[in-house]
mmCIF file of C-alpha atoms in Angstrom:
data_model
loop_
_atom_site.group_PDB
_atom_site.id
_atom_site.type_symbol
_atom_site.label_atom_id
_atom_site.label_comp_id
_atom_site.label_asym_id
_atom_site.label_seq_id
_atom_site.Cartn_x
_atom_site.Cartn_y
_atom_site.Cartn_z
ATOM 1 C CA MET W 13 1.065 108.139 15.141
ATOM 2 C CA THR W 14 2.811 107.241 11.438
ATOM 3 C CA ILE W 15 5.997 109.139 12.740
ATOM 4 C CA LEU W 16 6.172 107.563 16.224
ATOM 5 C CA ALA W 17 5.584 104.134 14.233
ATOM 6 C CA ALA W 18 8.511 105.086 11.956
ATOM 7 C CA ILE W 19 10.566 105.923 14.512
ATOM 8 C CA PHE W 20 9.907 102.763 16.499
ATOM 9 C CA ILE W 21 10.492 100.566 13.407
ATOM 10 C CA LEU W 22 13.479 102.284 12.572
ATOM 11 C CA SER W 23 15.050 101.743 15.695
ATOM 12 C CA GLY W 24 14.095 98.242 15.723
ATOM 13 C CA VAL W 25 16.205 98.002 12.646
ATOM 14 C CA PHE W 26 18.775 99.511 13.826
ATOM 15 C CA PHE W 27 19.170 96.736 16.901
ATOM 16 C CA MET W 28 18.510 94.253 14.296
ATOM 17 C CA THR W 29 21.421 95.530 12.063
ATOM 18 C CA VAL W 30 23.824 95.717 15.310
ATOM 19 C CA SER W 31 23.038 92.044 16.312
ATOM 20 C CA CYS W 32 23.754 90.720 12.993
ATOM 21 C CA LEU W 33 27.323 92.813 13.145
ATOM 22 C CA GLY W 34 27.831 91.375 16.269
ATOM 23 C CA LEU W 35 27.125 87.930 15.188
ATOM 24 C CA ILE W 36 29.609 88.134 12.372
ATOM 25 C CA ARG W 37 32.239 90.303 14.309
ATOM 26 C CA LEU W 38 32.681 88.723 17.712
ATOM 27 C CA PRO W 39 35.476 86.323 18.252
ATOM 28 C CA ASP W 40 33.590 83.189 19.927
ATOM 29 C CA PHE W 41 30.423 81.506 20.703
ATOM 30 C CA TYR W 42 29.099 83.131 24.050
ATOM 31 C CA SER W 43 29.667 86.691 22.954
ATOM 32 C CA ARG W 44 28.004 86.014 19.434
ATOM 33 C CA THR W 45 25.089 84.411 21.378
ATOM 34 C CA HIS W 46 25.131 87.597 23.762
ATOM 35 C CA ALA W 47 24.756 89.560 20.638
ATOM 36 C CA VAL W 48 21.896 87.632 19.533
ATOM 37 C CA GLY W 49 19.845 87.105 22.909
ATOM 38 C CA LYS W 50 19.539 90.761 24.034
ATOM 39 C CA SER W 51 20.041 93.009 21.186
ATOM 40 C CA GLU W 52 17.959 91.112 18.620
ATOM 41 C CA THR W 53 15.099 90.451 21.349
ATOM 42 C CA LEU W 54 14.813 94.465 21.669
ATOM 43 C CA GLY W 55 15.050 94.844 17.997
ATOM 44 C CA ALA W 56 12.199 92.334 17.361
ATOM 45 C CA ILE W 57 10.212 94.172 19.992
ATOM 46 C CA LEU W 58 10.709 97.348 19.095
ATOM 47 C CA LEU W 59 9.760 96.353 15.586
ATOM 48 C CA LEU W 60 6.431 94.774 16.573
ATOM 49 C CA ILE W 61 5.508 97.893 18.608
ATOM 50 C CA GLY W 62 6.229 99.813 15.517
ATOM 51 C CA LEU W 63 4.090 97.784 13.086
ATOM 52 C CA ALA W 64 1.047 97.743 15.807
ATOM 53 C CA LEU W 65 1.009 101.328 16.315
ATOM 54 C CA HIS W 66 1.073 101.595 12.444
ATOM 55 C CA ASN W 67 -2.220 99.354 12.231
ATOM 56 C CA GLY W 68 -3.968 100.927 14.977
ATOM 57 C CA PHE W 69 -6.664 99.543 17.081
ATOM 58 C CA VAL W 70 -7.332 96.520 15.308
ATOM 59 C CA LEU W 71 -7.086 92.443 15.534
ATOM 60 C CA GLY W 72 -4.005 92.392 13.927
ATOM 61 C CA SER W 73 -2.578 94.910 16.487
ATOM 62 C CA LEU W 74 -3.458 92.255 19.127
ATOM 63 C CA LYS W 75 -2.000 89.579 17.589
ATOM 64 C CA LEU W 76 1.185 91.699 17.133
ATOM 65 C CA LEU W 77 1.430 92.162 20.535
ATOM 66 C CA ILE W 78 1.085 88.755 21.416
ATOM 67 C CA ILE W 79 3.548 87.632 19.193
ATOM 68 C CA LEU W 80 5.534 90.077 20.882
ATOM 69 C CA VAL W 81 5.013 88.471 24.366
ATOM 70 C CA PHE W 82 5.909 85.234 22.840
ATOM 71 C CA VAL W 83 9.458 86.477 21.451
ATOM 72 C CA ALA W 84 10.252 88.123 24.766
ATOM 73 C CA ILE W 85 9.809 84.946 26.624
ATOM 74 C CA ALA W 86 11.139 82.285 24.067
ATOM 75 C CA ASN W 87 14.378 84.289 22.542
ATOM 76 C CA PRO W 88 16.220 84.482 25.533
ATOM 77 C CA THR W 89 15.100 81.283 26.929
ATOM 78 C CA ALA W 90 16.546 79.544 23.928
ATOM 79 C CA THR W 91 19.864 81.512 24.252
ATOM 80 C CA HIS W 92 20.192 80.563 27.933
ATOM 81 C CA ALA W 93 19.657 76.904 27.180
ATOM 82 C CA ILE W 94 22.038 76.814 24.085
ATOM 83 C CA CYS W 95 24.756 78.774 26.296
ATOM 84 C CA ARG W 96 24.330 76.301 29.131
ATOM 85 C CA ALA W 97 24.468 73.120 27.078
ATOM 86 C CA ALA W 98 27.770 74.658 25.790
ATOM 87 C CA LEU W 99 29.073 75.789 28.950
ATOM 88 C CA ARG W 100 28.114 72.078 30.434
ATOM 89 C CA SER W 101 29.674 70.092 27.623
ATOM 90 C CA GLY W 102 32.869 71.970 28.159
ATOM 91 C CA LEU W 103 33.381 74.794 25.364
ATOM 92 C CA GLN W 104 36.146 77.175 26.163
ATOM 93 C CA LEU W 105 35.766 80.843 27.009
ATOM 94 C CA TRP W 106 37.832 83.174 24.519
ATOM 95 C CA THR W 107 40.528 84.815 25.955
ATOM 96 C CA ARG W 108 42.660 87.572 23.833
ATOM 97 C CA SER W 109 45.882 85.347 24.549
ATOM 98 C CA LYS W 110 44.341 82.258 23.014
ATOM 99 C CA PRO W 111 42.676 83.834 20.115
ATOM 100 C CA GLY W 112 39.867 81.529 18.206
ATOM 101 C CA SER W 113 38.004 78.288 19.396
ATOM 102 C CA MET A 11 20.487 57.988 25.282
ATOM 103 C CA ILE A 12 21.127 61.631 25.169
ATOM 104 C CA THR A 13 20.437 63.483 28.269
ATOM 105 C CA ARG A 14 19.681 66.907 29.007
ATOM 106 C CA TYR A 15 21.056 69.649 31.296
ATOM 107 C CA GLU A 16 18.422 70.446 34.055
ATOM 108 C CA SER A 17 17.504 74.109 33.861
ATOM 109 C CA PRO A 18 14.332 75.551 35.990
ATOM 110 C CA ILE A 19 14.342 78.448 33.469
ATOM 111 C CA VAL A 20 13.828 76.288 30.275
ATOM 112 C CA GLU A 21 11.418 73.935 32.041
ATOM 113 C CA VAL A 22 9.194 76.867 33.412
ATOM 114 C CA VAL A 23 9.110 78.523 30.010
ATOM 115 C CA CYS A 24 8.363 75.212 28.339
ATOM 116 C CA ARG A 25 5.435 74.622 30.474
ATOM 117 C CA VAL A 26 4.022 77.807 29.557
ATOM 118 C CA ILE A 27 4.329 77.803 26.149
ATOM 119 C CA VAL A 28 3.531 74.580 25.099
ATOM 120 C CA PRO A 29 -0.270 74.677 25.879
ATOM 121 C CA PHE A 30 -0.481 78.141 23.519
ATOM 122 C CA VAL A 31 1.527 76.235 20.924
ATOM 123 C CA GLN A 32 -0.880 73.340 20.824
ATOM 124 C CA VAL A 33 -3.826 75.773 20.837
ATOM 125 C CA PHE A 34 -2.486 77.573 17.935
ATOM 126 C CA ALA A 35 -1.723 74.395 15.916
ATOM 127 C CA LEU A 36 -5.741 73.420 16.512
ATOM 128 C CA TYR A 37 -6.370 76.604 14.923
ATOM 129 C CA VAL A 38 -4.042 76.092 12.133
ATOM 130 C CA ILE A 39 -5.618 72.812 11.246
ATOM 131 C CA THR A 40 -8.917 73.842 11.403
ATOM 132 C CA HIS A 41 -8.763 77.115 9.447
ATOM 133 C CA GLY A 42 -6.609 75.143 6.791
ATOM 134 C CA HIS A 43 -9.258 76.070 4.297
ATOM 135 C CA TYR A 44 -10.182 79.481 4.805
ATOM 136 C CA GLY A 45 -6.768 81.026 5.506
ATOM 137 C CA PRO A 46 -2.615 79.675 5.476
ATOM 138 C CA GLY A 47 -2.331 76.550 7.046
ATOM 139 C CA GLY A 48 -3.814 73.125 6.964
ATOM 140 C CA GLY A 49 -3.125 69.718 8.297
ATOM 141 C CA PHE A 50 0.439 69.402 7.367
ATOM 142 C CA GLN A 51 1.389 72.376 8.964
ATOM 143 C CA GLY A 52 -0.511 72.454 12.269
ATOM 144 C CA GLY A 53 0.498 68.523 12.319
ATOM 145 C CA VAL A 54 4.401 70.011 12.275
ATOM 146 C CA ILE A 55 3.496 72.384 14.824
ATOM 147 C CA LEU A 56 1.858 70.107 17.445
ATOM 148 C CA ALA A 57 4.769 67.926 16.783
ATOM 149 C CA ALA A 58 7.183 70.422 17.724
ATOM 150 C CA SER A 59 5.223 71.163 21.069
ATOM 151 C CA PHE A 60 5.750 67.448 22.057
ATOM 152 C CA LEU A 61 9.277 67.448 20.643
ATOM 153 C CA LEU A 62 9.800 70.783 23.038
ATOM 154 C CA LEU A 63 8.408 69.023 26.034
ATOM 155 C CA ARG A 64 10.575 65.821 25.408
ATOM 156 C CA LEU A 65 13.723 68.228 24.968
ATOM 157 C CA CYS A 66 13.008 70.332 27.958
ATOM 158 C CA LEU A 67 11.450 67.925 30.360
ATOM 159 C CA GLY A 68 13.518 64.852 29.234
ATOM 160 C CA GLY A 69 12.280 61.305 28.926
ATOM 161 C CA GLU A 70 10.235 59.796 31.190
ATOM 162 C CA LEU A 71 8.040 62.796 32.086
ATOM 163 C CA ALA A 72 7.569 63.533 28.413
ATOM 164 C CA HIS A 73 6.923 59.817 27.322
ATOM 165 C CA GLN A 74 3.921 60.116 29.982
ATOM 166 C CA LYS A 75 2.310 63.036 27.893
ATOM 167 C CA LEU A 76 2.947 61.049 24.526
ATOM 168 C CA PRO A 77 4.424 57.616 24.762
ATOM 169 C CA PRO A 78 6.403 56.510 21.547
ATOM 170 C CA ARG A 79 4.192 53.662 20.930
ATOM 171 C CA LEU A 80 1.367 55.704 20.789
ATOM 172 C CA ALA A 81 2.772 58.538 18.552
ATOM 173 C CA ILE A 82 3.319 55.690 15.997
ATOM 174 C CA ALA A 83 -0.025 54.182 16.133
ATOM 175 C CA LEU A 84 -1.423 57.837 16.287
ATOM 176 C CA GLY A 85 0.639 58.365 12.672
ATOM 177 C CA ALA A 86 -0.967 54.950 11.572
ATOM 178 C CA PHE A 87 -4.342 56.183 12.257
ATOM 179 C CA GLY A 88 -4.063 59.494 10.239
ATOM 180 C CA VAL A 89 -2.862 57.569 7.085
ATOM 181 C CA LEU A 90 -5.995 55.151 7.794
ATOM 182 C CA LEU A 91 -8.355 57.772 8.197
ATOM 183 C CA TYR A 92 -7.071 59.665 4.988
ATOM 184 C CA GLY A 93 -6.996 56.415 3.225
ATOM 185 C CA LEU A 94 -10.312 55.616 4.125
ATOM 186 C CA THR A 95 -12.060 59.098 3.804
ATOM 187 C CA GLY A 96 -10.931 58.783 0.281
ATOM 188 C CA LEU A 97 -12.305 55.507 -0.318
ATOM 189 C CA VAL A 98 -15.838 56.031 1.085
ATOM 190 C CA PRO A 99 -17.046 58.337 -1.878
ATOM 191 C CA MET A 100 -15.546 55.835 -4.294
ATOM 192 C CA MET A 101 -17.858 53.120 -2.811
ATOM 193 C CA ALA A 102 -20.956 55.576 -3.146
ATOM 194 C CA GLY A 103 -20.100 55.961 -6.956
ATOM 195 C CA GLY A 104 -17.950 58.968 -7.004
ATOM 196 C CA GLN A 105 -14.066 59.274 -7.358
ATOM 197 C CA TYR A 106 -11.156 58.901 -5.070
ATOM 198 C CA LEU A 107 -11.357 61.730 -2.283
ATOM 199 C CA ASP A 108 -14.514 63.170 -4.178
ATOM 200 C CA TYR A 109 -16.251 64.489 -0.878
ATOM 201 C CA GLY A 110 -19.767 65.716 -3.024
ATOM 202 C CA HIS A 111 -20.680 61.710 -2.890
ATOM 203 C CA LEU A 112 -19.971 61.294 0.864
ATOM 204 C CA PRO A 113 -23.099 59.058 2.152
ATOM 205 C CA ILE A 114 -24.065 61.799 4.722
ATOM 206 C CA PRO A 115 -27.634 62.182 4.754
ATOM 207 C CA GLY A 116 -29.315 65.895 4.860
ATOM 208 C CA VAL A 117 -26.111 67.774 3.991
ATOM 209 C CA SER A 118 -25.736 69.256 0.499
ATOM 210 C CA GLY A 119 -22.471 69.484 -1.793
ATOM 211 C CA ALA A 120 -20.389 72.300 -0.860
ATOM 212 C CA GLU A 121 -21.011 71.375 3.035
ATOM 213 C CA LEU A 122 -19.861 68.022 2.294
ATOM 214 C CA ARG A 123 -16.971 68.987 0.764
ATOM 215 C CA TYR A 124 -16.404 71.343 3.506
ATOM 216 C CA VAL A 125 -16.563 68.183 5.881
ATOM 217 C CA GLY A 126 -14.727 65.935 3.977
ATOM 218 C CA ILE A 127 -11.741 68.385 3.597
ATOM 219 C CA LEU A 128 -11.622 68.809 7.313
ATOM 220 C CA ILE A 129 -11.554 65.110 7.921
ATOM 221 C CA VAL A 130 -8.611 64.655 5.655
ATOM 222 C CA GLU A 131 -6.908 67.581 7.089
ATOM 223 C CA ILE A 132 -7.205 66.007 10.749
ATOM 224 C CA GLY A 133 -6.034 62.798 9.305
ATOM 225 C CA ILE A 134 -2.748 64.521 7.788
ATOM 226 C CA ALA A 135 -2.304 66.217 11.031
ATOM 227 C CA PHE A 136 -2.134 63.156 12.853
ATOM 228 C CA GLY A 137 -0.170 61.459 10.619
ATOM 229 C CA VAL A 138 2.756 64.099 10.680
ATOM 230 C CA LEU A 139 2.528 64.342 14.282
ATOM 231 C CA GLY A 140 3.022 60.695 14.860
ATOM 232 C CA ILE A 141 5.802 60.167 12.071
ATOM 233 C CA MET A 142 7.446 63.564 13.431
ATOM 234 C CA VAL A 143 7.870 62.077 17.229
ATOM 235 C CA GLY A 144 8.694 58.923 15.993
ATOM 236 C CA ILE A 145 11.795 59.751 14.127
ATOM 237 C CA PHE A 146 12.575 62.026 17.148
ATOM 238 C CA ASP A 147 12.525 59.035 19.257
ATOM 239 C CA ASN A 148 14.148 56.816 17.206
ATOM 240 C CA LEU A 149 17.131 59.006 16.306
ATOM 241 C CA VAL A 150 17.266 59.701 20.374
ATOM 242 C CA GLU A 151 17.335 56.003 21.262
ATOM 243 C CA ARG A 152 20.028 55.033 18.832
ATOM 244 C CA GLN A 153 22.834 57.197 20.471
ATOM 245 C CA SER A 154 22.905 54.341 23.438
#
């Protein structure tokens, strides 16, 4: 059980690291929200599953799973809302010919 | 007034999440003396739920849930509750916020302190809720 939990936690940390790297390296706002919205949600879900497995069958694990459900609902919705607001208020998309924005 | 961009996804998620946020806020307020939390933190979470409603549903619908004038009145009521709960033990011969002297018959010292802290926490929560919502409304109105 501990090994399984360690695998989940390590893969969660890996996805979090990738999303942080994307947040720094990607060129414009939309691709950055893409990095945060998908990869970081997956990383948080894996991390919380790993922590729940590590805890075993106690009340704390149930609380962790509830947190997981709310992170899985709220994080993509917030990314969607921010992205939509940016698009509606006229932020230009990044293209290779016109770098930076 | 700043307007919102309509999005059904955001509205549905907001309607699903807000009741859970409010129940959690009540939990944080009432368990302030056992664990982490308390009046200020619970009041901020409660205010955040109302601010989420104002952001997601827009002005008219959210103002039906908690009108701006009622928010200010709740804030004033919270401060009043705190102040009066502090003053009542002074009348009964103790010091300010000395809950052991609260004039409730048939309850001993430790339970009196328990009840007193709970009342004061609820007052703080109301105050923080009212002031946070009031600040948000004021900021939004100014941008006409």
